[in-house]
Short mmCIF file of C-alpha atoms in Angstrom, two decimals:
data_model
loop_
_atom_site.label_atom_id
_atom_site.label_comp_id
_atom_site.label_asym_id
_atom_site.label_seq_id
_atom_site.Cartn_x
_atom_site.Cartn_y
_atom_site.Cartn_z
CA MET A 42 -56.24 -27.99 10.74
CA SER A 43 -54.49 -29.77 7.87
CA LYS A 44 -55.23 -33.39 7.06
CA SER A 45 -51.80 -34.40 8.31
CA ASP A 46 -52.54 -32.79 11.71
CA GLN A 47 -55.84 -34.57 12.19
CA PRO A 48 -55.85 -37.49 14.66
CA PRO A 49 -56.02 -40.95 13.07
CA GLN A 50 -59.52 -42.38 12.75
CA PRO A 51 -60.30 -45.79 14.22
CA SER A 52 -60.82 -48.64 11.83
CA GLY A 53 -61.78 -52.30 11.91
CA PRO A 54 -65.01 -54.27 11.89
CA PHE A 55 -66.44 -52.56 14.99
CA GLN A 56 -65.83 -49.14 13.42
CA GLN A 57 -67.48 -50.43 10.23
CA LEU A 58 -70.59 -51.27 12.24
CA LYS A 59 -70.45 -47.81 13.82
CA ASP A 60 -70.26 -46.19 10.39
CA VAL A 61 -73.28 -48.16 9.25
CA GLU A 62 -75.22 -47.04 12.30
CA LYS A 63 -74.43 -43.39 11.45
CA ALA A 64 -76.20 -43.71 8.11
CA PRO A 65 -79.44 -41.71 7.99
CA ASP A 66 -82.66 -43.64 8.42
CA PRO A 67 -84.24 -43.95 4.98
CA SER A 68 -87.74 -44.29 6.45
CA PRO A 69 -90.07 -41.45 5.46
CA LYS A 70 -90.69 -38.70 7.98
CA THR A 71 -94.10 -38.64 9.61
CA ASP A 72 -95.82 -36.20 11.92
CA GLY A 73 -96.59 -37.13 15.48
CA PRO A 74 -94.52 -38.23 18.46
CA ALA A 75 -90.99 -39.39 17.73
CA LYS A 76 -90.56 -43.13 17.54
CA PRO A 77 -88.32 -44.43 20.34
CA PRO A 78 -84.98 -45.81 19.17
CA TYR A 79 -84.67 -49.55 18.66
CA SER A 80 -81.94 -49.58 21.31
CA ALA A 81 -81.39 -46.90 23.94
CA TYR A 82 -77.81 -47.99 24.55
CA SER A 83 -75.19 -45.64 23.14
CA LYS A 84 -73.26 -46.72 20.06
CA LYS A 85 -70.12 -47.22 22.14
CA GLN A 86 -71.97 -49.35 24.69
CA ARG A 87 -73.57 -51.46 21.95
CA ASN A 88 -70.12 -52.07 20.49
CA PHE A 89 -68.82 -52.97 23.95
CA ILE A 90 -71.67 -55.45 24.49
CA LEU A 91 -70.97 -56.91 21.06
CA PHE A 92 -67.28 -57.21 22.00
CA ILE A 93 -68.10 -59.10 25.21
CA VAL A 94 -70.40 -61.66 23.56
CA THR A 95 -67.99 -62.09 20.63
CA VAL A 96 -65.08 -62.92 22.94
CA ALA A 97 -67.34 -65.14 25.06
CA GLY A 98 -68.35 -67.03 21.91
CA PHE A 99 -64.69 -67.90 21.35
CA PHE A 100 -64.52 -70.41 24.22
CA GLY A 101 -67.02 -73.09 23.16
CA PRO A 102 -65.34 -73.95 19.83
CA LEU A 103 -61.91 -73.35 21.40
CA SER A 104 -62.56 -75.96 24.08
CA GLY A 105 -63.33 -78.49 21.33
CA GLY A 106 -60.33 -77.72 19.13
CA ILE A 107 -57.69 -77.23 21.82
CA TYR A 108 -58.37 -80.77 23.10
CA LEU A 109 -57.75 -82.69 19.87
CA PRO A 110 -53.93 -82.62 19.61
CA ALA A 111 -53.71 -84.21 23.08
CA LEU A 112 -55.84 -87.28 22.30
CA GLN A 113 -52.90 -89.69 22.00
CA VAL A 114 -51.30 -88.30 25.17
CA LEU A 115 -54.61 -88.59 27.04
CA ALA A 116 -55.14 -92.17 25.88
CA LYS A 117 -51.71 -93.07 27.27
CA ASP A 118 -52.10 -91.22 30.59
CA PHE A 119 -55.63 -92.51 31.23
CA ARG A 120 -54.63 -96.02 30.06
CA VAL A 121 -57.58 -96.42 27.67
CA SER A 122 -57.92 -97.21 23.97
CA ASP A 123 -58.11 -94.64 21.19
CA ASN A 124 -61.78 -95.50 20.71
CA LEU A 125 -62.62 -94.67 24.33
CA ILE A 126 -60.77 -91.35 24.10
CA ASN A 127 -62.68 -90.59 20.89
CA VAL A 128 -65.90 -91.08 22.88
CA THR A 129 -64.97 -87.97 24.90
CA VAL A 130 -64.93 -86.02 21.61
CA SER A 131 -68.24 -87.49 20.44
CA VAL A 132 -70.13 -86.71 23.65
CA PHE A 133 -68.71 -83.20 23.63
CA MET A 134 -70.05 -82.64 20.09
CA PHE A 135 -73.42 -84.15 21.00
CA VAL A 136 -73.85 -81.77 23.93
CA LEU A 137 -72.75 -78.84 21.74
CA ALA A 138 -75.58 -79.75 19.37
CA ILE A 139 -78.34 -80.23 21.96
CA GLY A 140 -77.32 -77.92 24.80
CA PRO A 141 -77.81 -74.52 23.09
CA LEU A 142 -81.52 -75.27 22.64
CA LEU A 143 -81.97 -75.64 26.41
CA TRP A 144 -80.09 -72.45 27.23
CA ALA A 145 -81.78 -70.49 24.41
CA GLY A 146 -85.32 -71.43 25.42
CA MET A 147 -84.73 -70.25 28.98
CA ALA A 148 -82.94 -67.09 27.79
CA ASP A 149 -85.79 -66.02 25.49
CA PHE A 150 -88.30 -66.58 28.30
CA SER A 151 -86.65 -65.28 31.47
CA GLY A 152 -83.54 -63.29 30.57
CA ARG A 153 -80.05 -63.61 29.18
CA LYS A 154 -77.59 -62.31 31.78
CA PRO A 155 -78.28 -64.92 34.50
CA LEU A 156 -77.66 -67.70 32.00
CA TYR A 157 -74.42 -66.13 30.77
CA VAL A 158 -73.18 -66.00 34.37
CA ILE A 159 -74.34 -69.53 35.29
CA SER A 160 -73.11 -71.22 32.12
CA PHE A 161 -69.65 -69.61 32.29
CA ALA A 162 -69.36 -70.57 35.97
CA ILE A 163 -70.15 -74.19 35.01
CA PHE A 164 -67.54 -74.01 32.23
CA ILE A 165 -64.84 -72.64 34.55
CA MET A 166 -65.60 -75.19 37.27
CA ALA A 167 -65.44 -78.11 34.81
CA ASN A 168 -62.09 -76.94 33.42
CA LEU A 169 -60.53 -76.57 36.85
CA VAL A 170 -61.70 -80.06 37.84
CA LEU A 171 -60.30 -81.52 34.61
CA ALA A 172 -56.97 -79.71 35.13
CA LEU A 173 -56.56 -80.98 38.69
CA SER A 174 -58.32 -84.36 38.65
CA PRO A 175 -56.65 -87.77 38.90
CA THR A 176 -56.32 -89.74 35.67
CA LEU A 177 -59.64 -91.56 35.95
CA TYR A 178 -61.56 -92.04 32.68
CA GLY A 179 -64.96 -91.67 34.36
CA ILE A 180 -64.06 -88.21 35.68
CA LEU A 181 -62.77 -87.20 32.25
CA ILE A 182 -65.93 -88.11 30.35
CA VAL A 183 -68.37 -86.75 32.96
CA PHE A 184 -66.66 -83.38 33.19
CA ARG A 185 -66.19 -83.15 29.43
CA ILE A 186 -69.99 -83.36 29.23
CA ILE A 187 -70.31 -80.66 31.92
CA GLN A 188 -67.67 -78.56 30.17
CA ALA A 189 -69.56 -78.77 26.87
CA PHE A 190 -72.86 -77.88 28.54
CA GLY A 191 -71.33 -74.74 30.04
CA ALA A 192 -69.51 -73.79 26.85
CA CYS A 193 -72.38 -74.25 24.41
CA SER A 194 -74.63 -71.48 25.72
CA VAL A 195 -72.96 -68.43 24.22
CA ALA A 196 -73.54 -69.33 20.56
CA SER A 197 -77.30 -68.95 20.95
CA LEU A 198 -77.32 -66.41 23.81
CA GLY A 199 -74.95 -64.17 21.87
CA ALA A 200 -77.12 -64.25 18.76
CA GLY A 201 -80.09 -63.30 20.93
CA THR A 202 -78.15 -60.41 22.46
CA VAL A 203 -77.19 -59.12 19.02
CA ALA A 204 -80.85 -59.22 17.94
CA ASP A 205 -81.82 -57.39 21.16
CA ILE A 206 -79.55 -54.39 20.65
CA ILE A 207 -79.01 -54.14 16.87
CA GLU A 208 -81.93 -53.15 14.68
CA PRO A 209 -82.64 -55.28 11.59
CA LYS A 210 -81.07 -52.88 9.08
CA ASN A 211 -77.60 -53.36 10.65
CA ARG A 212 -78.04 -56.86 12.03
CA ALA A 213 -76.15 -58.89 9.42
CA SER A 214 -73.04 -56.74 9.89
CA ALA A 215 -73.27 -57.21 13.65
CA MET A 216 -73.85 -60.96 13.25
CA SER A 217 -70.76 -61.20 11.05
CA ILE A 218 -68.70 -59.63 13.84
CA PHE A 219 -70.24 -61.86 16.50
CA PHE A 220 -69.38 -64.95 14.44
CA LEU A 221 -65.68 -64.03 14.58
CA GLY A 222 -65.53 -65.37 18.15
CA PRO A 223 -66.91 -68.86 17.43
CA GLN A 224 -64.91 -68.97 14.18
CA MET A 225 -61.50 -68.14 15.68
CA GLY A 226 -61.81 -70.88 18.33
CA PRO A 227 -61.34 -73.78 15.89
CA ILE A 228 -58.52 -71.94 14.10
CA LEU A 229 -56.42 -71.20 17.20
CA GLY A 230 -57.50 -74.18 19.32
CA PRO A 231 -55.42 -76.94 17.66
CA ALA A 232 -52.28 -74.78 17.69
CA LEU A 233 -52.64 -74.01 21.40
CA GLY A 234 -53.57 -77.60 22.23
CA GLY A 235 -50.56 -78.98 20.38
CA LEU A 236 -48.27 -76.53 22.16
CA PHE A 237 -49.57 -77.38 25.63
CA ALA A 238 -49.70 -81.15 25.07
CA GLY A 239 -46.29 -81.30 23.43
CA LYS A 240 -44.27 -78.86 25.51
CA THR A 241 -45.91 -78.78 28.94
CA SER A 242 -48.82 -81.02 29.99
CA TRP A 243 -52.33 -81.74 28.78
CA ARG A 244 -53.53 -80.32 32.11
CA TRP A 245 -52.56 -76.84 30.92
CA ILE A 246 -55.22 -77.19 28.18
CA PHE A 247 -57.94 -77.11 30.82
CA GLY A 248 -55.98 -74.68 32.98
CA TYR A 249 -55.83 -72.25 30.07
CA LEU A 250 -59.57 -72.53 29.52
CA GLY A 251 -60.38 -72.22 33.20
CA MET A 252 -58.25 -69.30 34.38
CA SER A 253 -55.81 -66.55 33.45
CA TYR A 254 -52.16 -67.34 33.74
CA SER A 255 -48.76 -66.58 32.27
CA HIS A 256 -46.56 -69.45 31.16
CA ARG A 257 -43.13 -69.33 29.58
CA SER A 258 -42.67 -71.98 26.93
CA ALA A 259 -39.43 -73.76 26.23
CA VAL A 260 -39.98 -73.03 22.53
CA SER A 261 -37.87 -70.02 21.54
CA GLY A 262 -38.54 -68.44 24.93
CA LEU A 263 -41.94 -67.23 23.82
CA THR A 264 -44.28 -65.96 26.51
CA PHE A 265 -47.94 -66.89 26.35
CA ASP A 266 -50.13 -64.50 28.32
CA SER A 267 -53.78 -65.39 28.56
CA ALA A 268 -55.10 -61.92 29.32
CA ILE A 269 -58.57 -62.72 28.03
CA SER A 270 -59.52 -66.16 29.28
CA SER A 271 -62.75 -67.41 30.72
CA VAL A 272 -62.39 -65.89 34.21
CA VAL A 273 -61.74 -62.44 32.75
CA VAL A 274 -64.69 -62.77 30.37
CA TRP A 275 -66.92 -64.06 33.18
CA THR A 276 -65.98 -60.99 35.25
CA LEU A 277 -66.86 -58.68 32.34
CA ILE A 278 -70.21 -60.43 31.97
CA LEU A 279 -70.89 -60.22 35.70
CA PHE A 280 -70.15 -56.50 36.06
CA CYS A 281 -70.51 -54.96 32.59
CA LEU A 282 -73.07 -56.91 30.55
CA PRO A 283 -76.61 -55.57 31.07
CA GLU A 284 -79.80 -57.54 30.61
CA THR A 285 -80.96 -57.06 27.00
CA LEU A 286 -84.02 -59.34 26.61
CA ARG A 287 -86.60 -57.07 25.01
CA SER A 288 -89.60 -58.73 26.64
CA ARG A 289 -88.04 -57.78 29.99
CA VAL A 290 -86.18 -54.46 29.53
CA GLY A 291 -87.54 -53.20 26.20
CA ASN A 292 -84.98 -51.10 24.34
CA GLY A 293 -82.87 -50.67 27.48
CA SER A 294 -83.97 -47.08 28.20
CA MET A 295 -84.14 -47.95 31.91
CA PHE A 296 -80.31 -48.17 31.84
CA SER A 297 -79.82 -44.82 30.08
CA GLY A 298 -77.41 -42.51 31.88
CA LYS A 299 -76.07 -45.26 34.11
CA PRO A 300 -72.42 -46.41 34.17
CA TRP A 301 -71.39 -49.31 31.96
CA TYR A 302 -70.59 -51.36 35.06
CA GLU A 303 -72.94 -52.29 37.88
CA TYR A 304 -73.09 -54.26 41.08
CA PRO A 305 -73.80 -57.85 40.00
CA THR A 306 -77.51 -58.56 39.69
CA PHE A 307 -79.04 -61.78 38.41
CA ARG A 308 -82.59 -60.49 37.87
CA SER A 309 -83.17 -57.21 36.12
CA GLU A 310 -86.31 -55.23 36.85
CA PHE A 311 -89.05 -55.13 34.23
CA ALA A 312 -89.22 -52.00 32.11
CA LYS A 313 -92.33 -49.93 32.81
CA GLU A 314 -93.09 -49.50 29.11
CA GLY A 315 -91.91 -50.51 25.66
CA ARG A 316 -91.39 -54.18 26.48
CA GLY A 317 -91.61 -56.73 23.68
CA PRO A 318 -94.14 -59.57 23.65
CA LYS A 319 -93.65 -62.35 26.15
CA THR A 320 -92.29 -65.54 24.64
CA PRO A 321 -93.74 -68.97 25.50
CA LYS A 322 -92.18 -71.11 28.18
CA PRO A 323 -89.45 -73.41 26.85
CA SER A 324 -90.71 -76.90 26.15
CA PRO A 325 -90.19 -79.60 23.49
CA ARG A 326 -93.66 -78.82 22.15
CA ASN A 327 -92.84 -75.14 21.62
CA PHE A 328 -89.50 -76.02 20.02
CA TYR A 329 -91.30 -78.36 17.65
CA ARG A 330 -93.89 -75.70 16.78
CA LEU A 331 -91.15 -73.21 15.97
CA PHE A 332 -89.28 -75.76 13.88
CA ARG A 333 -92.49 -76.52 11.96
CA TYR A 334 -92.69 -72.87 10.94
CA PRO A 335 -91.40 -73.29 7.36
CA PRO A 336 -88.98 -70.32 7.24
CA ILE A 337 -87.21 -71.66 10.34
CA GLY A 338 -87.38 -75.37 9.47
CA ILE A 339 -86.31 -74.99 5.83
CA THR A 340 -83.47 -72.60 6.67
CA SER A 341 -82.22 -74.96 9.40
CA VAL A 342 -82.23 -77.93 7.01
CA ASN A 343 -80.48 -75.86 4.33
CA THR A 344 -77.58 -74.84 6.55
CA SER A 345 -77.22 -78.40 7.86
CA LEU A 346 -76.97 -79.78 4.32
CA LEU A 347 -74.27 -77.25 3.43
CA PHE A 348 -72.51 -77.97 6.69
CA GLY A 349 -72.56 -81.72 6.09
CA SER A 350 -71.31 -81.57 2.51
CA TYR A 351 -68.41 -79.31 3.37
CA TYR A 352 -67.51 -81.44 6.34
CA CYS A 353 -67.11 -84.18 3.74
CA VAL A 354 -64.48 -81.98 2.10
CA ALA A 355 -62.83 -81.51 5.48
CA ILE A 356 -62.73 -85.24 6.22
CA SER A 357 -61.29 -86.12 2.82
CA GLN A 358 -58.63 -83.41 2.76
CA PRO A 359 -55.94 -85.04 4.96
CA LYS A 360 -56.04 -88.27 2.94
CA VAL A 361 -55.98 -86.34 -0.34
CA PHE A 362 -52.97 -84.21 0.58
CA THR A 363 -50.95 -87.06 2.10
CA GLU A 364 -51.57 -89.64 -0.65
CA ARG A 365 -51.78 -87.45 -3.76
CA TYR A 366 -49.37 -84.63 -2.84
CA ASN A 367 -47.12 -86.33 -0.23
CA PHE A 368 -47.75 -83.66 2.42
CA SER A 369 -46.61 -84.26 5.98
CA THR A 370 -49.05 -84.05 8.88
CA THR A 371 -47.77 -80.56 9.72
CA GLU A 372 -48.16 -79.44 6.11
CA VAL A 373 -51.71 -80.83 6.00
CA GLY A 374 -52.53 -78.76 9.06
CA LEU A 375 -51.21 -75.61 7.40
CA THR A 376 -53.57 -76.09 4.43
CA TYR A 377 -56.46 -75.16 6.73
CA LEU A 378 -55.16 -71.66 7.42
CA ALA A 379 -56.39 -70.44 4.03
CA ALA A 380 -59.91 -71.62 4.88
CA GLY A 381 -59.71 -69.83 8.22
CA PHE A 382 -58.84 -66.58 6.49
CA ALA A 383 -61.61 -67.10 3.94
CA MET A 384 -64.05 -67.79 6.77
CA VAL A 385 -63.39 -64.40 8.39
CA VAL A 386 -63.52 -62.54 5.08
CA GLY A 387 -66.72 -64.29 4.03
CA SER A 388 -68.39 -63.46 7.33
CA LEU A 389 -67.56 -59.75 7.21
CA ILE A 390 -68.26 -59.28 3.50
CA GLY A 391 -71.47 -61.31 3.61
CA GLY A 392 -72.85 -59.32 6.54
CA ARG A 393 -71.93 -55.94 5.08
CA PHE A 394 -73.31 -56.84 1.66
CA SER A 395 -76.59 -58.10 3.10
CA ASP A 396 -77.13 -54.90 5.11
CA TRP A 397 -76.15 -52.72 2.15
CA ASN A 398 -78.55 -54.57 -0.14
CA ARG A 399 -81.34 -54.26 2.43
CA ALA A 400 -80.74 -50.51 2.84
CA LYS A 401 -80.90 -50.06 -0.93
CA ALA A 402 -84.25 -51.89 -1.01
CA VAL A 403 -85.62 -49.68 1.79
CA LYS A 404 -84.78 -46.55 -0.20
CA THR A 405 -86.72 -47.78 -3.23
CA SER A 406 -89.71 -48.95 -1.18
CA PRO A 407 -92.69 -46.53 -1.15
CA GLU A 408 -93.33 -47.31 2.54
CA GLY A 409 -89.69 -47.27 3.57
CA LYS A 410 -89.88 -50.88 4.73
CA VAL A 411 -88.56 -54.18 3.48
CA ASP A 412 -89.55 -57.78 4.23
CA PRO A 413 -87.09 -60.12 5.98
CA GLU A 414 -87.14 -62.30 2.83
CA LYS A 415 -84.91 -59.71 1.15
CA ARG A 416 -82.04 -61.38 3.00
CA LEU A 417 -82.69 -64.61 1.10
CA ALA A 418 -81.64 -63.11 -2.21
CA ASP A 419 -78.17 -62.61 -0.74
CA GLN A 420 -77.91 -66.29 0.20
CA ILE A 421 -77.88 -67.41 -3.43
CA TRP A 422 -74.37 -66.04 -3.93
CA GLY A 423 -73.06 -68.00 -0.95
CA VAL A 424 -74.82 -71.19 -2.08
CA LEU A 425 -73.32 -70.88 -5.59
CA ILE A 426 -69.82 -70.29 -4.20
CA CYS A 427 -70.18 -73.30 -1.90
CA GLY A 428 -71.48 -75.61 -4.62
CA LEU A 429 -68.94 -74.57 -7.26
CA GLY A 430 -66.08 -74.77 -4.75
CA THR A 431 -67.10 -78.33 -3.82
CA LEU A 432 -67.33 -79.39 -7.45
CA LEU A 433 -63.96 -77.81 -8.28
CA TYR A 434 -62.31 -79.47 -5.30
CA GLY A 435 -63.34 -82.94 -6.51
CA TRP A 436 -62.02 -82.56 -10.06
CA LEU A 437 -58.85 -80.68 -9.10
CA CYS A 438 -57.98 -83.58 -6.79
CA GLN A 439 -59.02 -86.14 -9.41
CA PHE A 440 -56.46 -84.76 -11.89
CA ASN A 441 -53.81 -83.92 -9.26
CA ILE A 442 -53.77 -80.21 -10.08
CA HIS A 443 -51.28 -78.08 -8.14
CA PRO A 444 -52.13 -78.15 -4.40
CA ALA A 445 -52.28 -74.35 -4.18
CA VAL A 446 -55.27 -74.39 -6.55
CA VAL A 447 -56.92 -77.13 -4.48
CA ILE A 448 -56.46 -75.06 -1.33
CA VAL A 449 -58.16 -72.09 -2.99
CA ALA A 450 -61.12 -74.31 -3.92
CA THR A 451 -61.44 -75.60 -0.35
CA SER A 452 -61.31 -72.02 0.94
CA LEU A 453 -64.25 -71.06 -1.26
CA CYS A 454 -66.49 -73.85 -0.11
CA LYS A 455 -65.47 -75.83 2.89
CA SER A 456 -65.47 -75.92 6.64
CA SER A 457 -62.33 -75.26 8.60
CA PRO A 458 -61.98 -78.54 10.49
CA LEU A 459 -60.18 -79.63 13.59
CA ILE A 460 -58.32 -82.56 12.09
CA MET A 461 -54.86 -83.05 13.44
CA SER A 462 -53.91 -86.35 11.82
CA PRO A 463 -54.53 -87.73 8.33
CA ASN A 464 -55.35 -91.19 9.65
CA THR A 465 -56.89 -90.90 13.11
CA HIS A 466 -58.99 -88.64 15.28
CA ALA A 467 -60.77 -86.97 12.39
CA ASN A 468 -63.29 -85.54 14.77
CA GLY A 469 -64.03 -81.95 15.61
CA ARG A 470 -66.37 -79.14 15.28
CA PRO A 471 -65.97 -77.27 11.97
CA THR A 472 -66.82 -73.73 11.18
CA ALA A 473 -67.71 -72.36 7.80
CA GLY A 474 -65.40 -71.10 5.04
CA PHE A 475 -66.12 -68.17 2.70
CA GLY A 476 -69.30 -69.40 1.01
CA MET A 477 -70.66 -71.24 4.04
CA THR A 478 -70.08 -68.27 6.36
CA TRP A 479 -71.80 -65.96 3.86
CA VAL A 480 -74.88 -68.21 3.98
CA LEU A 481 -74.73 -68.56 7.78
CA VAL A 482 -74.64 -64.79 8.39
CA THR A 483 -77.55 -64.01 6.08
CA SER A 484 -79.68 -66.98 7.20
CA SER A 485 -79.14 -66.16 10.90
CA SER A 486 -80.18 -62.54 10.31
CA PHE A 487 -83.24 -63.72 8.37
CA MET A 488 -84.35 -66.14 11.11
CA THR A 489 -84.08 -63.50 13.85
CA GLU A 490 -86.34 -61.22 11.77
CA VAL A 491 -89.07 -63.78 10.96
CA ALA A 492 -89.32 -64.87 14.62
CA PRO A 493 -88.64 -61.70 16.65
CA GLY A 494 -88.44 -62.21 20.38
CA GLN A 495 -87.08 -65.75 20.02
CA ALA A 496 -83.74 -64.99 18.38
CA ALA A 497 -81.69 -67.23 20.68
CA THR A 498 -84.05 -70.18 20.19
CA VAL A 499 -84.18 -69.94 16.39
CA PHE A 500 -80.39 -69.69 16.28
CA ALA A 501 -80.12 -72.81 18.44
CA LEU A 502 -82.63 -74.62 16.22
CA GLY A 503 -80.52 -73.66 13.21
CA GLY A 504 -77.52 -75.35 14.81
CA LEU A 505 -79.39 -78.42 16.04
CA LEU A 506 -79.06 -80.36 12.77
CA ARG A 507 -75.55 -79.29 11.81
CA ASN A 508 -73.47 -81.61 13.98
CA PRO A 509 -75.56 -84.74 13.11
CA SER A 510 -75.23 -83.79 9.44
CA ALA A 511 -71.47 -83.49 9.81
CA ALA A 512 -71.29 -86.84 11.64
CA LEU A 513 -73.25 -88.55 8.84
CA GLY A 514 -70.98 -87.01 6.23
CA ALA A 515 -67.92 -88.29 8.07
CA ILE A 516 -69.32 -91.83 7.93
CA VAL A 517 -70.33 -91.96 4.25
CA ILE A 518 -67.77 -89.84 2.42
CA GLN A 519 -64.88 -92.32 2.12
CA PRO A 520 -67.06 -95.23 0.88
CA LEU A 521 -68.60 -92.84 -1.68
CA ILE A 522 -65.16 -91.71 -2.88
CA ASP A 523 -64.02 -95.34 -3.17
CA ARG A 524 -67.08 -96.27 -5.25
CA MET A 525 -67.51 -93.16 -7.42
CA GLY A 526 -64.11 -91.53 -7.53
CA ILE A 527 -63.40 -88.21 -5.85
CA GLY A 528 -64.38 -86.11 -8.89
CA TRP A 529 -67.88 -87.54 -9.37
CA CYS A 530 -68.48 -87.82 -5.62
CA PHE A 531 -67.98 -84.10 -5.00
CA THR A 532 -69.75 -83.23 -8.23
CA GLY A 533 -72.83 -84.90 -6.76
CA LEU A 534 -72.46 -83.05 -3.47
CA GLY A 535 -71.93 -79.73 -5.23
CA LEU A 536 -75.01 -80.19 -7.42
CA ILE A 537 -77.11 -81.11 -4.37
CA ASP A 538 -76.02 -77.87 -2.74
CA ILE A 539 -76.72 -75.75 -5.80
CA PHE A 540 -80.06 -77.22 -6.84
CA PHE A 541 -81.58 -78.55 -3.59
CA VAL A 542 -80.40 -75.83 -1.23
CA GLY A 543 -80.67 -73.14 -3.89
CA GLY A 544 -84.15 -74.36 -4.80
CA ALA A 545 -85.22 -74.22 -1.16
CA VAL A 546 -83.97 -70.61 -0.96
CA VAL A 547 -86.07 -69.72 -4.01
CA LEU A 548 -89.09 -71.46 -2.44
CA LEU A 549 -88.64 -69.43 0.73
CA ARG A 550 -88.29 -66.24 -1.26
CA ILE A 551 -91.68 -66.90 -2.86
CA ARG A 552 -93.68 -68.49 -0.04
CA SER A 553 -92.12 -67.14 3.16
CA PRO A 554 -94.11 -63.84 3.14
CA TYR A 555 -97.36 -65.84 3.11
CA TRP A 556 -96.19 -68.16 5.91
CA ARG A 557 -95.02 -65.18 7.96
CA ARG A 558 -98.33 -63.31 7.61
CA GLN A 559 -100.22 -66.48 8.48
CA ARG A 560 -98.14 -66.97 11.65
CA ASP A 561 -98.49 -63.31 12.67
CA ALA A 562 -102.28 -63.55 12.32
CA LYS A 563 -102.39 -66.65 14.52
CA LEU A 564 -100.22 -65.03 17.18
CA LYS A 565 -102.40 -61.89 17.22
CA ALA A 566 -105.56 -63.99 17.49
CA ALA A 567 -104.07 -66.00 20.37
CA ALA A 568 -103.01 -62.80 22.16
CA ALA A 569 -106.49 -61.30 21.73
CA ALA A 570 -108.12 -64.46 23.05
CA ALA A 571 -105.82 -64.46 26.08
CA ALA A 572 -106.60 -60.81 26.78
CA ALA A 573 -110.34 -61.44 26.48
CA ALA A 574 -110.09 -64.38 28.89
CA LYS A 575 -108.61 -62.08 31.53
#
């Protein structure tokens, strides 16, 4: 068969992950019984599971961004002030920060699928109530809180699912794909929200989130078909997503040979063998103990600092482009598209590079193994890109350099924010640009490796500080710019990122192996004592 007659080969990020998984295992061959695979699910089923959790992760950030363009309309319809409408944004962000920790602790202890099903049902119910409710402010704020609580689960549950089914050598690539869902929500949300609020009704915002529908817009006769909305995703989760928690089902061998769909079950049976260690019951004390573990605590603080400094860039950008470059509100919104593109590219490249670098280290290792701290070396590049991009942004704006150059600088460093107006409602949940996404992918993969069995919880802990950091940055950035000038202000932030965050990464690279061995020894001693007590 000639090359021209051969069928086209699939491509895309999921095929990239498949190609990585086909790579031969560099571990040395040993005699004895064959080691069971990390995951017994087929490659196609793993990709399908990854697809489900990626799409599910789209809805939490989407439900924050799609709401923002309608704030003025909502204030008028509910007959309240702008400040009271802004409270509905603030409480939503607060729940998004705290809620994942509650879901993640339960998921790591008892199982993931029941919580996917319950949280999405809560999300759908809240959206339908908001779409159909009378214009009473109390109902709006209560169900925005319920909506956020249902929507916030997938960020941490999805990270746990990825860690369950993808072995460490390919995990960063898989994480980079999973992050596409949460990242695309803030990019597409404001556009959809503006369309619904401006051309139909704000109620369609919640109707879109809560069910599938087809609506013909008056704009150019375009048809908007929501084929994959929350009801569809909830149905996929209910029938097609298996339980993956390793302390319950091991590597999933109990599902081998079964169809990809099943009659809905909320409690999977325990695997007879090969189960991972049982995780502690969720409690504030256990969360605090995990946060005190230096690799987790330091990495969480690092990402929150980066997140806060680049939110400062996001907050300042509308004022910069309107006052220095005379951009309209619509033009300001378009400047964020470059950062959205950079965010996706940074996620995919960062994940692939981290896995490639790890595989190279495994080949050169005499034992065919590599420590999780190898991931930290890859973070330095992301930290440098973030810091230099922040510094460049400040001085390019200071000297009124061409806006295209400024946009490139923001794409290198900053968050992609949900800011719809240069003067008001500068609230939203940002997601990382090129450098920030690079750091997020590698740090998330590192944390799931240093605390195996608690992947969802460590991911939630990593996100716990990010929203408060962004809120603090939003408060202080304009007074700092007024006092120092935009150039020196962002020079300071960039240097903090490079030296403080970069220094913490170096510290982890040196000390984390000792901390990890110390924690492993304590856990083994505790397990032995528990076994002896029985």
